[in-house]
Structure formats: structure tokens, C-alpha cells
Short mmCIF file of C-alpha atoms (C1' of nucleotides) in Angstrom, two decimals:
data_model
loop_
_atom_site.label_atom_id
_atom_site.label_comp_id
_atom_site.label_asym_id
_atom_site.label_seq_id
_atom_site.Cartn_x
_atom_site.Cartn_y
_atom_site.Cartn_z
CA MET A 1 -9.33 -33.99 -38.93
CA SER A 2 -12.77 -32.48 -38.55
CA GLN A 3 -15.47 -32.50 -41.18
CA ALA A 4 -15.10 -28.76 -41.74
CA ASP A 5 -11.43 -29.32 -42.46
CA THR A 6 -12.15 -31.99 -45.04
CA VAL A 7 -14.84 -29.98 -46.82
CA THR A 8 -12.74 -26.83 -46.82
CA ARG A 9 -9.62 -28.60 -48.02
CA ILE A 10 -11.56 -30.15 -50.88
CA LEU A 11 -13.02 -26.78 -51.85
CA ASP A 12 -9.60 -25.12 -51.69
CA SER A 13 -7.93 -27.74 -53.85
CA ALA A 14 -10.82 -27.87 -56.29
CA GLU A 15 -10.86 -24.11 -56.66
CA GLU A 16 -7.15 -23.97 -57.41
CA LEU A 17 -7.23 -26.84 -59.84
CA PHE A 18 -10.39 -25.75 -61.65
CA ALA A 19 -8.95 -22.27 -62.09
CA GLU A 20 -5.71 -23.71 -63.37
CA LYS A 21 -6.96 -26.47 -65.66
CA GLY A 22 -10.72 -26.20 -66.12
CA PHE A 23 -13.37 -28.68 -65.07
CA ALA A 24 -12.88 -31.61 -67.39
CA GLU A 25 -9.10 -31.57 -67.07
CA THR A 26 -9.33 -31.78 -63.28
CA SER A 27 -10.08 -35.21 -61.86
CA LEU A 28 -11.44 -35.96 -58.42
CA ARG A 29 -8.26 -37.90 -57.77
CA MET A 30 -6.14 -34.80 -58.35
CA ILE A 31 -8.37 -32.84 -56.02
CA THR A 32 -8.42 -35.37 -53.21
CA THR A 33 -4.69 -36.04 -53.49
CA ARG A 34 -3.86 -32.34 -53.21
CA ALA A 35 -6.38 -31.95 -50.38
CA LYS A 36 -4.89 -35.01 -48.63
CA VAL A 37 -8.31 -36.59 -48.18
CA ASN A 38 -9.78 -39.86 -49.34
CA LEU A 39 -11.15 -40.08 -52.87
CA ALA A 40 -14.64 -40.99 -51.69
CA ALA A 41 -14.85 -37.85 -49.57
CA VAL A 42 -16.01 -35.75 -52.51
CA ASN A 43 -18.99 -37.95 -53.25
CA TYR A 44 -19.74 -38.30 -49.55
CA HIS A 45 -19.72 -34.59 -48.73
CA PHE A 46 -20.87 -33.08 -52.00
CA GLY A 47 -22.71 -35.84 -53.83
CA SER A 48 -21.08 -35.60 -57.23
CA LYS A 49 -18.47 -33.71 -59.20
CA LYS A 50 -21.15 -31.39 -60.57
CA ASP A 51 -22.26 -30.53 -57.07
CA LEU A 52 -18.67 -29.85 -56.11
CA ILE A 53 -18.29 -27.43 -59.01
CA GLN A 54 -21.42 -25.59 -57.90
CA ALA A 55 -20.15 -25.52 -54.31
CA VAL A 56 -16.88 -23.94 -55.44
CA PHE A 57 -18.78 -21.18 -57.20
CA ALA A 58 -21.22 -20.76 -54.33
CA ARG A 59 -18.41 -20.27 -51.84
CA PHE A 60 -17.03 -17.18 -53.53
CA LEU A 61 -20.11 -15.89 -55.34
CA SER A 62 -22.48 -15.90 -52.37
CA PRO A 63 -20.43 -13.59 -50.14
CA PHE A 64 -19.51 -11.55 -53.19
CA CYS A 65 -23.11 -11.01 -54.22
CA SER A 66 -24.41 -10.18 -50.77
CA LYS A 67 -21.57 -7.71 -50.34
CA LEU A 68 -22.37 -6.22 -53.71
CA ASP A 69 -26.03 -5.98 -52.80
CA LYS A 70 -25.22 -4.13 -49.58
CA GLU A 71 -22.85 -1.73 -51.31
CA LEU A 72 -25.39 -0.99 -54.01
CA THR A 73 -27.91 -0.15 -51.33
CA VAL A 74 -25.44 2.18 -49.62
CA MET A 75 -24.70 3.85 -52.94
CA ALA A 76 -28.37 4.28 -53.79
CA ALA A 77 -29.07 5.80 -50.39
CA ALA A 78 -26.16 8.25 -50.53
CA ASN A 79 -26.62 9.50 -54.04
CA THR A 80 -29.90 10.16 -55.78
CA GLU A 81 -28.34 9.91 -59.19
CA PRO A 82 -25.31 7.62 -59.21
CA ASP A 83 -23.19 7.97 -62.34
CA LEU A 84 -21.28 5.28 -64.17
CA ARG A 85 -18.12 5.76 -62.12
CA ASP A 86 -20.04 5.29 -58.88
CA VAL A 87 -21.56 2.03 -60.04
CA LEU A 88 -18.28 0.66 -61.36
CA ASP A 89 -16.46 1.77 -58.24
CA VAL A 90 -18.87 -0.25 -56.15
CA LEU A 91 -18.19 -3.27 -58.32
CA ALA A 92 -14.43 -2.85 -58.18
CA ARG A 93 -14.33 -2.30 -54.44
CA THR A 94 -16.59 -5.28 -53.81
CA MET A 95 -14.39 -7.44 -55.95
CA LEU A 96 -11.21 -6.39 -54.20
CA THR A 97 -12.62 -6.89 -50.72
CA GLY A 98 -14.44 -10.03 -51.77
CA VAL A 99 -11.17 -11.48 -52.94
CA HIS A 100 -9.73 -11.23 -49.47
CA SER A 101 -12.37 -13.64 -48.36
CA THR A 102 -13.35 -15.20 -45.07
CA VAL A 103 -10.61 -17.79 -45.23
CA GLY A 104 -7.35 -16.11 -46.12
CA THR A 105 -6.70 -14.37 -49.40
CA ARG A 106 -7.94 -15.63 -52.70
CA LYS A 107 -5.93 -14.53 -55.67
CA LEU A 108 -7.65 -12.08 -57.97
CA SER A 109 -6.57 -14.13 -60.95
CA VAL A 110 -8.30 -17.20 -59.52
CA PHE A 111 -11.49 -15.21 -59.05
CA MET A 112 -11.33 -13.97 -62.63
CA ARG A 113 -10.47 -17.32 -64.06
CA LEU A 114 -13.44 -18.97 -62.36
CA LEU A 115 -15.63 -16.20 -63.71
CA GLY A 116 -14.25 -16.92 -67.16
CA LEU A 117 -14.95 -20.62 -66.80
CA ALA A 118 -18.53 -19.79 -65.89
CA TYR A 119 -18.93 -18.26 -69.33
CA THR A 120 -16.72 -20.42 -71.50
CA GLN A 121 -16.93 -23.87 -69.90
CA ALA A 122 -20.31 -23.76 -68.20
CA GLN A 123 -22.33 -26.82 -68.99
CA GLY A 124 -26.06 -26.75 -68.47
CA HIS A 125 -26.04 -27.54 -64.77
CA LEU A 126 -23.67 -24.70 -63.82
CA ARG A 127 -25.42 -22.15 -65.99
CA ARG A 128 -28.75 -23.05 -64.41
CA PHE A 129 -27.25 -22.94 -60.94
CA LEU A 130 -25.73 -19.49 -61.44
CA LYS A 131 -28.85 -18.04 -62.96
CA GLU A 132 -31.03 -19.45 -60.21
CA ASN A 133 -28.88 -18.11 -57.38
CA TYR A 134 -27.26 -14.92 -58.58
CA HIS A 135 -29.39 -13.52 -61.34
CA GLU A 136 -31.19 -11.18 -58.97
CA THR A 137 -28.06 -9.31 -57.91
CA TYR A 138 -26.86 -9.23 -61.48
CA SER A 139 -30.09 -7.64 -62.70
CA ARG A 140 -29.97 -5.07 -59.98
CA PHE A 141 -26.45 -4.09 -60.94
CA ILE A 142 -27.43 -3.74 -64.59
CA LEU A 143 -30.41 -1.62 -63.55
CA TYR A 144 -28.15 0.95 -61.89
CA LEU A 145 -25.98 1.02 -64.96
CA ARG A 146 -29.05 1.85 -67.03
CA ALA A 147 -30.09 4.53 -64.61
CA ALA A 148 -26.65 6.08 -64.89
CA HIS A 149 -26.97 6.37 -68.65
CA PRO A 150 -30.65 6.71 -69.47
CA GLU A 151 -29.79 8.02 -72.93
CA LEU A 152 -28.37 4.60 -73.87
CA SER A 153 -30.63 1.73 -74.82
CA PRO A 154 -30.66 -1.31 -72.51
CA ARG A 155 -29.07 -3.27 -75.34
CA GLU A 156 -26.17 -0.84 -75.61
CA ILE A 157 -25.59 -0.98 -71.86
CA PHE A 158 -25.73 -4.75 -71.87
CA TRP A 159 -23.20 -5.18 -74.63
CA ARG A 160 -20.79 -2.52 -73.45
CA ILE A 161 -20.60 -4.04 -69.99
CA HIS A 162 -20.08 -7.49 -71.45
CA PHE A 163 -17.35 -6.30 -73.77
CA ALA A 164 -15.69 -4.94 -70.65
CA ILE A 165 -16.21 -8.19 -68.78
CA GLY A 166 -14.67 -9.94 -71.76
CA ALA A 167 -11.53 -7.84 -71.64
CA CYS A 168 -11.19 -8.49 -67.89
CA VAL A 169 -12.00 -12.16 -67.90
CA PHE A 170 -9.92 -12.99 -70.94
CA THR A 171 -6.95 -11.06 -69.64
CA MET A 172 -7.06 -12.57 -66.20
CA SER A 173 -7.84 -16.04 -67.53
CA SER A 174 -4.77 -16.12 -69.70
CA ILE A 175 -2.66 -13.84 -67.55
CA GLU A 176 0.27 -16.27 -67.37
CA VAL A 177 0.34 -16.83 -71.13
CA LEU A 178 0.02 -13.12 -71.77
CA ARG A 179 2.76 -12.17 -69.34
CA ASP A 180 5.05 -14.66 -71.05
CA MET A 181 4.18 -13.20 -74.45
CA SER A 182 4.66 -9.67 -73.21
CA MET A 183 8.03 -10.65 -71.79
CA ALA A 184 9.09 -12.18 -75.09
CA ASP A 185 7.78 -9.20 -77.07
CA THR A 186 8.94 -6.26 -75.05
CA GLY A 187 11.71 -7.70 -72.95
CA GLU A 188 10.11 -6.31 -69.81
CA ASP A 189 8.08 -8.20 -67.27
CA SER A 190 4.58 -6.89 -66.53
CA GLY A 191 3.37 -7.42 -62.99
CA VAL A 192 -0.29 -8.18 -62.46
CA GLU A 193 -0.70 -4.75 -60.91
CA ASP A 194 0.78 -3.04 -63.95
CA VAL A 195 -1.72 -4.89 -66.07
CA MET A 196 -4.62 -3.81 -63.87
CA ASN A 197 -3.41 -0.23 -63.97
CA GLN A 198 -3.63 -0.28 -67.73
CA LEU A 199 -6.85 -2.27 -67.89
CA ILE A 200 -8.91 0.17 -65.84
CA PRO A 201 -8.38 3.29 -67.99
CA PHE A 202 -8.87 1.12 -71.05
CA LEU A 203 -12.27 0.04 -69.79
CA ALA A 204 -13.21 3.50 -68.63
CA ALA A 205 -12.45 4.94 -72.06
CA ALA A 206 -14.45 2.23 -73.78
CA LEU A 207 -17.47 2.48 -71.50
CA GLU A 208 -17.75 6.25 -71.28
CA ARG A 209 -16.83 7.30 -74.78
CA MET B 1 -14.75 -42.24 -100.02
CA SER B 2 -11.39 -40.75 -100.88
CA GLN B 3 -8.65 -39.99 -98.38
CA ALA B 4 -9.20 -36.25 -98.80
CA ASP B 5 -12.82 -36.75 -97.89
CA THR B 6 -11.97 -38.61 -94.71
CA VAL B 7 -9.34 -36.11 -93.58
CA THR B 8 -11.57 -33.14 -94.34
CA ARG B 9 -14.57 -34.63 -92.65
CA ILE B 10 -12.53 -35.33 -89.52
CA LEU B 11 -11.20 -31.76 -89.50
CA ASP B 12 -14.68 -30.32 -90.00
CA SER B 13 -16.19 -32.34 -87.19
CA ALA B 14 -13.26 -31.74 -84.87
CA GLU B 15 -13.36 -28.01 -85.51
CA GLU B 16 -17.06 -27.80 -84.71
CA LEU B 17 -16.82 -29.94 -81.61
CA PHE B 18 -13.68 -28.30 -80.25
CA ALA B 19 -15.25 -24.88 -80.69
CA GLU B 20 -18.41 -26.05 -78.99
CA LYS B 21 -17.00 -28.09 -76.09
CA GLY B 22 -13.24 -27.57 -75.82
CA PHE B 23 -10.52 -30.14 -76.27
CA ALA B 24 -10.84 -32.38 -73.24
CA GLU B 25 -14.62 -32.56 -73.46
CA THR B 26 -14.46 -33.73 -77.07
CA SER B 27 -13.59 -37.40 -77.56
CA LEU B 28 -12.28 -38.97 -80.73
CA ARG B 29 -15.38 -41.13 -80.76
CA MET B 30 -17.60 -38.06 -80.93
CA ILE B 31 -15.52 -36.68 -83.76
CA THR B 32 -15.41 -39.86 -85.83
CA THR B 33 -19.09 -40.56 -85.26
CA ARG B 34 -20.07 -37.10 -86.48
CA ALA B 35 -17.65 -37.37 -89.40
CA LYS B 36 -19.04 -40.83 -90.22
CA VAL B 37 -15.57 -42.37 -90.37
CA ASN B 38 -13.93 -45.17 -88.44
CA LEU B 39 -12.51 -44.41 -85.00
CA ALA B 40 -8.99 -45.45 -86.00
CA ALA B 41 -8.96 -42.96 -88.87
CA VAL B 42 -7.83 -40.15 -86.61
CA ASN B 43 -4.75 -41.98 -85.41
CA TYR B 44 -4.09 -43.28 -88.90
CA HIS B 45 -4.25 -39.92 -90.68
CA PHE B 46 -3.09 -37.55 -87.95
CA GLY B 47 -1.12 -39.68 -85.50
CA SER B 48 -2.70 -38.61 -82.24
CA LYS B 49 -5.35 -36.37 -80.76
CA LYS B 50 -2.73 -33.68 -80.11
CA ASP B 51 -1.71 -33.73 -83.74
CA LEU B 52 -5.36 -33.44 -84.76
CA ILE B 53 -5.76 -30.36 -82.57
CA GLN B 54 -2.73 -28.79 -84.22
CA ALA B 55 -4.08 -29.68 -87.66
CA VAL B 56 -7.38 -27.99 -86.89
CA PHE B 57 -5.55 -24.80 -85.96
CA ALA B 58 -3.18 -25.05 -88.91
CA ARG B 59 -6.05 -25.33 -91.36
CA PHE B 60 -7.51 -21.95 -90.49
CA LEU B 61 -4.45 -20.12 -89.16
CA SER B 62 -2.13 -20.84 -92.08
CA PRO B 63 -4.31 -19.25 -94.78
CA PHE B 64 -5.26 -16.52 -92.36
CA CYS B 65 -1.66 -15.61 -91.58
CA SER B 66 -0.44 -15.66 -95.16
CA LYS B 67 -3.38 -13.48 -96.15
CA LEU B 68 -2.59 -11.13 -93.30
CA ASP B 69 1.06 -11.04 -94.33
CA LYS B 70 0.13 -10.09 -97.88
CA GLU B 71 -2.30 -7.42 -96.77
CA LEU B 72 0.25 -5.93 -94.41
CA THR B 73 2.71 -5.71 -97.27
CA VAL B 74 0.13 -3.98 -99.46
CA MET B 75 -0.62 -1.54 -96.66
CA ALA B 76 3.04 -0.81 -96.04
CA ALA B 77 3.64 -0.18 -99.73
CA ALA B 78 0.65 2.15 -100.15
CA ASN B 79 1.12 4.26 -97.08
CA THR B 80 4.38 5.43 -95.62
CA GLU B 81 2.87 6.03 -92.22
CA PRO B 82 -0.08 3.72 -91.55
CA ASP B 83 -2.16 4.81 -88.59
CA LEU B 84 -3.96 2.62 -86.11
CA ARG B 85 -7.15 2.48 -88.17
CA ASP B 86 -5.26 1.24 -91.19
CA VAL B 87 -3.61 -1.58 -89.26
CA LEU B 88 -6.83 -2.65 -87.58
CA ASP B 89 -8.73 -2.44 -90.85
CA VAL B 90 -6.26 -4.85 -92.39
CA LEU B 91 -6.81 -7.24 -89.51
CA ALA B 92 -10.58 -6.98 -89.66
CA ARG B 93 -10.75 -7.42 -93.42
CA THR B 94 -8.40 -10.40 -93.30
CA MET B 95 -10.50 -12.00 -90.63
CA LEU B 96 -13.72 -11.54 -92.52
CA THR B 97 -12.34 -12.90 -95.78
CA GLY B 98 -10.42 -15.61 -93.96
CA VAL B 99 -13.63 -16.77 -92.40
CA HIS B 100 -15.10 -17.51 -95.79
CA SER B 101 -12.38 -20.03 -96.26
CA THR B 102 -11.36 -22.35 -99.05
CA VAL B 103 -13.99 -24.91 -98.18
CA GLY B 104 -17.30 -23.18 -97.68
CA THR B 105 -17.98 -20.67 -94.96
CA ARG B 106 -16.66 -20.97 -91.48
CA LYS B 107 -18.68 -19.21 -88.85
CA LEU B 108 -17.02 -16.19 -87.31
CA SER B 109 -17.98 -17.44 -83.88
CA VAL B 110 -16.13 -20.71 -84.49
CA PHE B 111 -13.05 -18.80 -85.57
CA MET B 112 -13.19 -16.67 -82.44
CA ARG B 113 -13.91 -19.55 -80.15
CA LEU B 114 -10.90 -21.47 -81.43
CA LEU B 115 -8.79 -18.37 -80.92
CA GLY B 116 -10.08 -18.19 -77.37
CA LEU B 117 -9.24 -21.84 -76.75
CA ALA B 118 -5.72 -21.16 -77.94
CA TYR B 119 -5.32 -18.74 -75.06
CA THR B 120 -7.36 -20.35 -72.31
CA GLN B 121 -7.06 -24.10 -72.96
CA ALA B 122 -3.73 -24.34 -74.73
CA GLN B 123 -1.61 -27.04 -73.22
CA GLY B 124 2.12 -26.98 -73.83
CA HIS B 125 2.06 -28.71 -77.18
CA LEU B 126 -0.41 -26.31 -78.79
CA ARG B 127 1.29 -23.24 -77.40
CA ARG B 128 4.61 -24.40 -78.78
CA PHE B 129 3.05 -25.23 -82.12
CA LEU B 130 1.40 -21.85 -82.50
CA LYS B 131 4.49 -19.94 -81.49
CA GLU B 132 6.67 -21.94 -83.84
CA ASN B 133 4.43 -21.45 -86.85
CA TYR B 134 2.70 -18.11 -86.48
CA HIS B 135 4.80 -15.98 -84.20
CA GLU B 136 6.48 -14.27 -87.13
CA THR B 137 3.27 -12.84 -88.58
CA TYR B 138 2.10 -11.90 -85.13
CA SER B 139 5.29 -9.95 -84.40
CA ARG B 140 5.05 -8.17 -87.70
CA PHE B 141 1.51 -7.07 -86.94
CA ILE B 142 2.50 -5.79 -83.52
CA LEU B 143 5.39 -3.92 -85.09
CA TYR B 144 3.03 -1.92 -87.31
CA LEU B 145 0.89 -1.14 -84.31
CA ARG B 146 3.93 0.23 -82.55
CA ALA B 147 4.90 2.29 -85.57
CA ALA B 148 1.38 3.75 -85.65
CA HIS B 149 1.71 4.94 -82.06
CA PRO B 150 5.38 5.57 -81.38
CA GLU B 151 4.53 7.65 -78.33
CA LEU B 152 3.20 4.54 -76.55
CA SER B 153 5.52 2.06 -74.93
CA PRO B 154 5.64 -1.47 -76.37
CA ARG B 155 4.10 -2.71 -73.14
CA GLU B 156 1.14 -0.37 -73.47
CA ILE B 157 0.59 -1.41 -77.08
CA PHE B 158 0.79 -5.06 -76.13
CA TRP B 159 -1.74 -4.85 -73.34
CA ARG B 160 -4.20 -2.61 -75.14
CA ILE B 161 -4.35 -4.90 -78.12
CA HIS B 162 -4.81 -7.93 -75.89
CA PHE B 163 -7.57 -6.25 -73.92
CA ALA B 164 -9.23 -5.68 -77.28
CA ILE B 165 -8.67 -9.29 -78.32
CA GLY B 166 -10.22 -10.29 -75.01
CA ALA B 167 -13.36 -8.31 -75.63
CA CYS B 168 -13.67 -9.84 -79.11
CA VAL B 169 -12.82 -13.39 -78.24
CA PHE B 170 -14.90 -13.49 -75.10
CA THR B 171 -17.90 -11.94 -76.78
CA MET B 172 -17.80 -14.15 -79.82
CA SER B 173 -16.95 -17.23 -77.77
CA SER B 174 -19.98 -16.91 -75.57
CA ILE B 175 -22.14 -15.21 -78.15
CA GLU B 176 -24.98 -17.71 -77.75
CA VAL B 177 -25.07 -17.41 -73.96
CA LEU B 178 -24.82 -13.64 -74.18
CA ARG B 179 -27.57 -13.34 -76.76
CA ASP B 180 -29.81 -15.40 -74.49
CA MET B 181 -28.96 -13.17 -71.54
CA SER B 182 -29.51 -10.03 -73.58
CA MET B 183 -32.86 -11.38 -74.70
CA ALA B 184 -33.87 -12.13 -71.11
CA ASP B 185 -32.63 -8.72 -69.91
CA THR B 186 -33.85 -6.36 -72.57
CA GLY B 187 -36.60 -8.32 -74.24
CA GLU B 188 -35.02 -7.66 -77.65
CA ASP B 189 -32.94 -10.04 -79.69
CA SER B 190 -29.48 -8.85 -80.73
CA GLY B 191 -28.26 -10.16 -84.06
CA VAL B 192 -24.59 -10.96 -84.42
CA GLU B 193 -24.24 -7.98 -86.75
CA ASP B 194 -25.74 -5.63 -84.16
CA VAL B 195 -23.20 -6.89 -81.68
CA MET B 196 -20.33 -6.34 -84.10
CA ASN B 197 -21.58 -2.84 -84.85
CA GLN B 198 -21.36 -2.00 -81.17
CA LEU B 199 -18.12 -3.83 -80.56
CA ILE B 200 -16.09 -1.92 -83.12
CA PRO B 201 -16.69 1.61 -81.76
CA PHE B 202 -16.16 0.21 -78.28
CA LEU B 203 -12.73 -1.08 -79.25
CA ALA B 204 -11.85 2.02 -81.21
CA ALA B 205 -12.63 4.22 -78.22
CA ALA B 206 -10.58 2.03 -75.92
CA LEU B 207 -7.56 1.75 -78.20
CA GLU B 208 -7.35 5.34 -79.36
CA ARG B 209 -8.28 7.22 -76.22
"C1'" DG C 1 -18.11 -48.65 -21.50
"C1'" DA C 2 -21.66 -49.92 -24.83
"C1'" DT C 3 -24.38 -47.83 -28.54
"C1'" DT C 4 -25.45 -44.95 -32.15
"C1'" DG C 5 -24.76 -41.88 -36.03
"C1'" DT C 6 -21.12 -39.67 -38.63
"C1'" DT C 7 -16.91 -39.60 -41.13
"C1'" DT C 8 -12.89 -41.87 -43.27
"C1'" DA C 9 -10.68 -45.71 -45.63
"C1'" DA C 10 -9.59 -49.13 -49.24
"C1'" DA C 11 -11.17 -51.57 -52.93
"C1'" DA C 12 -13.83 -52.45 -56.65
"C1'" DC C 13 -17.36 -51.22 -60.33
"C1'" DG C 14 -18.70 -50.23 -65.06
"C1'" DA C 15 -17.97 -46.71 -68.48
"C1'" DC C 16 -15.31 -44.26 -71.48
"C1'" DC C 17 -10.88 -42.67 -72.94
"C1'" DG C 18 -6.79 -42.61 -76.62
"C1'" DT C 19 -4.32 -45.87 -78.97
"C1'" DT C 20 -2.89 -50.27 -81.25
"C1'" DT C 21 -3.44 -54.39 -83.85
"C1'" DA C 22 -4.47 -57.37 -87.51
"C1'" DA C 23 -7.28 -58.42 -91.09
"C1'" DA C 24 -10.40 -56.90 -94.82
"C1'" DA C 25 -11.41 -53.81 -98.64
"C1'" DC C 26 -9.88 -50.91 -102.04
"C1'" DG C 27 -7.37 -48.98 -106.31
"C1'" DA C 28 -3.90 -48.11 -109.48
"C1'" DG C 29 0.04 -50.12 -112.26
"C1'" DA C 30 2.05 -54.28 -114.46
"C1'" DT D 1 -6.13 -60.37 -113.52
"C1'" DC D 2 -2.92 -60.31 -110.22
"C1'" DT D 3 -0.13 -57.50 -107.16
"C1'" DC D 4 1.03 -54.37 -103.81
"C1'" DG D 5 0.72 -50.11 -101.28
"C1'" DT D 6 -3.00 -47.45 -99.18
"C1'" DT D 7 -7.05 -46.95 -96.58
"C1'" DT D 8 -10.86 -48.71 -93.81
"C1'" DT D 9 -12.74 -51.76 -90.52
"C1'" DA D 10 -13.74 -54.23 -86.15
"C1'" DA D 11 -11.96 -55.60 -82.03
"C1'" DA D 12 -9.22 -55.30 -78.30
"C1'" DC D 13 -5.70 -53.08 -75.06
"C1'" DG D 14 -4.32 -50.74 -70.86
"C1'" DG D 15 -5.50 -46.79 -68.31
"C1'" DT D 16 -8.21 -43.24 -66.03
"C1'" DC D 17 -12.51 -41.55 -64.96
"C1'" DG D 18 -16.71 -40.75 -61.54
"C1'" DT D 19 -19.12 -43.38 -58.50
"C1'" DT D 20 -20.46 -47.12 -55.21
"C1'" DT D 21 -19.78 -50.41 -51.71
"C1'" DT D 22 -18.39 -52.32 -47.43
"C1'" DA D 23 -16.02 -52.09 -43.46
"C1'" DA D 24 -13.18 -49.63 -40.13
"C1'" DA D 25 -12.42 -45.52 -37.21
"C1'" DC D 26 -14.28 -41.96 -34.74
"C1'" DA D 27 -17.15 -38.98 -31.62
"C1'" DA D 28 -20.97 -38.00 -28.87
"C1'" DT D 29 -24.88 -39.81 -25.82
"C1'" DC D 30 -26.65 -42.58 -22.35
#
DNA sequence: GATTGTTTAAAACGACCGTTTAAAACGAGA
DNA sequence: TCTCGTTTTAAACGGTCGTTTTAAACAATC
């Protein structure tokens, strides 16, 4: 087994388990067992559990953000005055293509769940790491949102977009629970795609009102 | 120190710490140290950590749900055909009065954060506990929502209301982080009330579209 | 094929976890 | 005041955690 294999297998297992259980509830022993590597491999290749957490985020956020950056540039070049739909379309398309990442397909729910963890379970080290590495792209995205709605104050833009993020992240974070509840309530199963198809108009209505 | 004191102090500390850090990241030693009681007191009075978690939820959900039940009855008696605003008003008012609970004032953000944990960190035992004890009130609330919008399918109602819950829970759960980010982005501080004042029209627009 | 640097392996470390035990302290009723 | 059930205390238990250590296995260079 090559080094790349070991590192990748650890990242894969860690990503799955973090998304499923959170950081504290996932032990290095679970990760290394699932990855079929030795326990010490995590500390050897990554240094510590904290560094592993950061590496998991880096692996999907770095390609995602550079893709988003490129797409924003394309958008800005094509259209002198991008409206809200344009900006959100760029985000949505980048997310969907970013999900089908370099190595196979990453589930959208895993992506969302990790994003949710970043907000709700981020200890100091992760928050600092994310800000340091991805704040630039984030600011740029927000800037285009502002440009699309110059009549709204920056504060209004900020909060509306974070309400929307909340609806997405919460929904996708607890998608299994919610699907169970929906099943119990309505008697019908809701596929993840059904949910997305309802979520998008919901968000559009809330953002554009 | 009386028994009631000990039990209450444990619940207070546990509630704060759970809301701040989550379940796994909060140890019984942290709780008992903050509560200034002996470590064994938790197992003596509650049985186990799981039982303590359930007790924390029971303490704020039980009064909340019985209040909500009463208010729903009042609403149903006063108005033969309650519309969406009526139903949501009942919920909002119950939440705000429920927050100022029997013992002092509980922060709204703590209430929301616990609600968020129930969705995103609930292990089997907590999920079962919540369903067993509070599912009845929940169903009744959903029923009124359906009656208010009979043209929408139960599935649509279910998902819209949970998207809305997501926006609330996420926002209030990470309110500190978000206020920091907003400050860094816009240069202006957003008070919690400002945020609420923007959240409500956002949700109304999304639900009623 | 010996040597060197890299990666894997097994075992152990100290720390902290939730829980249990057994004795001490307490408080109300006889 | 003595008693007896309740509550608090201090100490210990077994177990799991993240991390470290030491040696073995491996791969590339000469």
C-alpha cells in the first residue's frame, strides 16, 4: 500500500465518520479501523487529530473555493451587472460540480453536513483555519451579492444569505432524521432530490422578496 | 444545600454547557465543577449522563409544550379558520414566554441551540425520548398548519416548516460566530433583536410565497 | 546486496471519561 | 438524643481516548 493510499483512505474514512457523528464522537481508532490502516498512521501523516480535521476540510474546500473563484470571474466578465440569480446560480453549480470531486463522487449530504459542523462544532483551531484559508473567496462572493442588490444594506445581505445557509445546512445535516419524521407524518417518503426541489424555491422566495 | 438546589444547579450547568459545547464535549466533571456539587451527584440524582441529557430537555420542553397546547386551544376556540400567521404567532409567543421560564430567564440562544442539538446530535436515546414525550403536541401544531393551507400537500408543509426551523435554529445556534462575522464584514454590530427583526420577514416571505 | 530514509506495525503511555463503592454528614421523627 | 433514610463526599474502577515510542518492513540509491 502506497503512502497516497494510506493518506487518502484516512481522509475518506474521517470525512464519512465526521459527517455522520461529529468530531468528538469520532475516535482515531474508528477512523483507522475503517480505513484499514494502523492507528499511528494518523499522527504520522497528519500530526494530530486537529490537523486531520483541517485536512478533511481543506480537501473539499480548496477545490471548491478555487472553482468558485474561477466561476465568479467568468460571471463578472460576461455580465456587467450580475443579478442575484446569477450569483446564486454560480454558487449552486459550483457546489454540484464540486461534489463530484477529483476522487469519485462525494455525497451532497456529506458536503452539507461538514459545512454545518464548521458552524456548529467548530472549535477555535478550525474556525481560525477556515478564516485564514477561505475568507478571501467568501468575501468576494458576498461582494457580488451586494452589487446585485445595492439598495440593501450590507447587514441585510449578510443576514439573508446566512438565514438561507441555515435552512440548507440544517436540512442537509439532519436529512435522515427529517426524512424519517416526514415519513411518519405524511406516510410518503421524500427523496433527497424532492427535498432540494422544494428547498430552492423556498430560498429564492425568501431572498428576493 | 437542599436536594432541590443540587438538582437545579446540575441542570443549570448542564444546560449551559450542552448548549455551548454539545453533549460529547461536555463531561460530567465540567458540569459538577461549575455547579459546585460532587461528581457522583449526577449519577445519584439522575442515574446516568443520558438521563441527565433527557432531564435537561424535559425541563424546558415540558412547560413549553403544555403552554403551546393551551395557546393552540385558545386559538382554535377564537377563530374557526386560523391562517398561517395565527399559527406562527402562537408559536412565536409561546417561545418568547417559554424562554422566560419558571426559574429566571433562559437565553433564547440557549433554547435554540438545544433545539438544534436535538436534531443534529441526537443519539437514539434522545430521539426516542423526544418522540415519546412531545410528538403529540408537535403533530397537533403541524395539523393546524395544514388546515391553514389546505391547498398544500402535507409534504410541502412539512418541508417548508423545517426549512424555517433550520434558518432559526442555525442562526440562533451560531449567533455569536455570525455576529462576529457580520461585524468583520460590515463594520457594524448587529444586535440579537436586529437579527430577529430581519429573520421574521425572511421566514414569512419563504413560507407564504 | 548493503545502506539510507520513509512508512507501517504493535505496544505502551498518561490523561480523562462515566460509573460505582463505601463511608461520612445530614435531618426529620420517635 | 438516638435512629434511620437521604444526601454528600472522596476514592477508586475499568475503559477509551490521543499520542508516543521502538522496532520491523519497505523502497530507492549507490
